[in-house]
Amino acid sequence: MRILRLLKRCLFEHPEMDSKDTIREHFTRLTGFFRNLNYSHEGGPDFKRYWREIHELNHFPVSEGPQQ
């Protein structure tokens, strides 16, 4: 469930973007991070890395961590 909560948050609380190209780039990167997160073993180093990347891309505090 926490992955779905994170996805919802990314869709509704994303940073302000000023152009269509910026929006496209942001959501393309976000899609890739979520795809890789989904393929990663939960709690493993790759999972933690993609979790952090998603938070950093959206300017969310990383301290929320995947363990919550």
PDB file of C-alpha atoms in Angstrom:
ATOM      1  CA  MET A   1       0.000   0.000   0.000  1.00  0.00           C
ATOM      2  CA  ARG A   2       2.814   2.462   0.709  1.00  0.00           C
ATOM      3  CA  ILE A   3       3.885   2.348  -2.943  1.00  0.00           C
ATOM      4  CA  LEU A   4       0.368   3.287  -4.030  1.00  0.00           C
ATOM      5  CA  ARG A   5       0.310   6.095  -1.450  1.00  0.00           C
ATOM      6  CA  LEU A   6       3.622   7.350  -2.809  1.00  0.00           C
ATOM      7  CA  LEU A   7       2.303   7.185  -6.375  1.00  0.00           C
ATOM      8  CA  LYS A   8      -0.798   9.150  -5.416  1.00  0.00           C
ATOM      9  CA  ARG A   9       1.338  11.736  -3.654  1.00  0.00           C
ATOM     10  CA  CYS A  10       3.590  12.064  -6.714  1.00  0.00           C
ATOM     11  CA  LEU A  11       0.588  12.658  -8.950  1.00  0.00           C
ATOM     12  CA  PHE A  12      -1.011  15.315  -6.764  1.00  0.00           C
ATOM     13  CA  GLU A  13       1.902  16.941  -4.904  1.00  0.00           C
ATOM     14  CA  HIS A  14       4.526  17.224  -7.626  1.00  0.00           C
ATOM     15  CA  PRO A  15       6.686  20.341  -7.952  1.00  0.00           C
ATOM     16  CA  GLU A  16       5.534  23.253 -10.103  1.00  0.00           C
ATOM     17  CA  MET A  17       6.611  22.914 -13.731  1.00  0.00           C
ATOM     18  CA  ASP A  18       6.580  25.685 -16.289  1.00  0.00           C
ATOM     19  CA  SER A  19       6.536  23.943 -19.662  1.00  0.00           C
ATOM     20  CA  LYS A  20       5.122  20.920 -21.407  1.00  0.00           C
ATOM     21  CA  ASP A  21       8.639  19.584 -22.015  1.00  0.00           C
ATOM     22  CA  THR A  22       9.516  19.860 -18.316  1.00  0.00           C
ATOM     23  CA  ILE A  23       6.313  18.064 -17.364  1.00  0.00           C
ATOM     24  CA  ARG A  24       6.974  15.304 -19.909  1.00  0.00           C
ATOM     25  CA  GLU A  25      10.555  14.832 -18.693  1.00  0.00           C
ATOM     26  CA  HIS A  26       9.465  14.740 -15.045  1.00  0.00           C
ATOM     27  CA  PHE A  27       6.771  12.115 -15.553  1.00  0.00           C
ATOM     28  CA  THR A  28       8.938  10.049 -17.907  1.00  0.00           C
ATOM     29  CA  ARG A  29      11.620   9.854 -15.214  1.00  0.00           C
ATOM     30  CA  LEU A  30       8.997   9.169 -12.541  1.00  0.00           C
ATOM     31  CA  THR A  31       7.536   6.320 -14.611  1.00  0.00           C
ATOM     32  CA  GLY A  32      10.979   4.773 -15.005  1.00  0.00           C
ATOM     33  CA  PHE A  33      11.700   5.008 -11.286  1.00  0.00           C
ATOM     34  CA  PHE A  34       8.380   3.382 -10.384  1.00  0.00           C
ATOM     35  CA  ARG A  35       8.904   0.643 -12.970  1.00  0.00           C
ATOM     36  CA  ASN A  36      12.324  -0.150 -11.534  1.00  0.00           C
ATOM     37  CA  LEU A  37      11.000   0.097  -7.969  1.00  0.00           C
ATOM     38  CA  ASN A  38       8.325  -2.447  -8.864  1.00  0.00           C
ATOM     39  CA  TYR A  39      10.933  -4.885 -10.232  1.00  0.00           C
ATOM     40  CA  SER A  40      13.193  -4.514  -7.185  1.00  0.00           C
ATOM     41  CA  HIS A  41      13.146  -6.691  -4.085  1.00  0.00           C
ATOM     42  CA  GLU A  42      11.436  -4.695  -1.343  1.00  0.00           C
ATOM     43  CA  GLY A  43      13.993  -3.643   1.241  1.00  0.00           C
ATOM     44  CA  GLY A  44      16.922  -4.371  -1.071  1.00  0.00           C
ATOM     45  CA  PRO A  45      19.497  -1.777  -2.134  1.00  0.00           C
ATOM     46  CA  ASP A  46      17.884  -1.166  -5.540  1.00  0.00           C
ATOM     47  CA  PHE A  47      14.457  -0.681  -3.960  1.00  0.00           C
ATOM     48  CA  LYS A  48      15.899   1.814  -1.492  1.00  0.00           C
ATOM     49  CA  ARG A  49      17.715   3.646  -4.269  1.00  0.00           C
ATOM     50  CA  TYR A  50      14.593   4.027  -6.447  1.00  0.00           C
ATOM     51  CA  TRP A  51      12.529   4.990  -3.398  1.00  0.00           C
ATOM     52  CA  ARG A  52      15.045   7.764  -2.682  1.00  0.00           C
ATOM     53  CA  GLU A  53      15.156   8.850  -6.348  1.00  0.00           C
ATOM     54  CA  ILE A  54      11.358   9.207  -6.454  1.00  0.00           C
ATOM     55  CA  HIS A  55      11.374  11.310  -3.298  1.00  0.00           C
ATOM     56  CA  GLU A  56      14.214  13.512  -4.530  1.00  0.00           C
ATOM     57  CA  LEU A  57      12.566  14.025  -7.928  1.00  0.00           C
ATOM     58  CA  ASN A  58       9.406  15.263  -6.216  1.00  0.00           C
ATOM     59  CA  HIS A  59      11.208  17.246  -3.484  1.00  0.00           C
ATOM     60  CA  PHE A  60       9.760  15.013  -0.737  1.00  0.00           C
ATOM     61  CA  PRO A  61      11.777  14.308   2.433  1.00  0.00           C
ATOM     62  CA  VAL A  62      13.687  11.061   1.916  1.00  0.00           C
ATOM     63  CA  SER A  63      13.547  10.305   5.637  1.00  0.00           C
ATOM     64  CA  GLU A  64      10.117   8.738   5.073  1.00  0.00           C
ATOM     65  CA  GLY A  65      11.982   5.625   3.927  1.00  0.00           C
ATOM     66  CA  PRO A  66      10.523   2.450   2.427  1.00  0.00           C
ATOM     67  CA  GLN A  67      10.294   0.758   5.819  1.00  0.00           C
ATOM     68  CA  GLN A  68       7.209   2.784   6.788  1.00  0.00           C
TER      69      GLN A  68
END
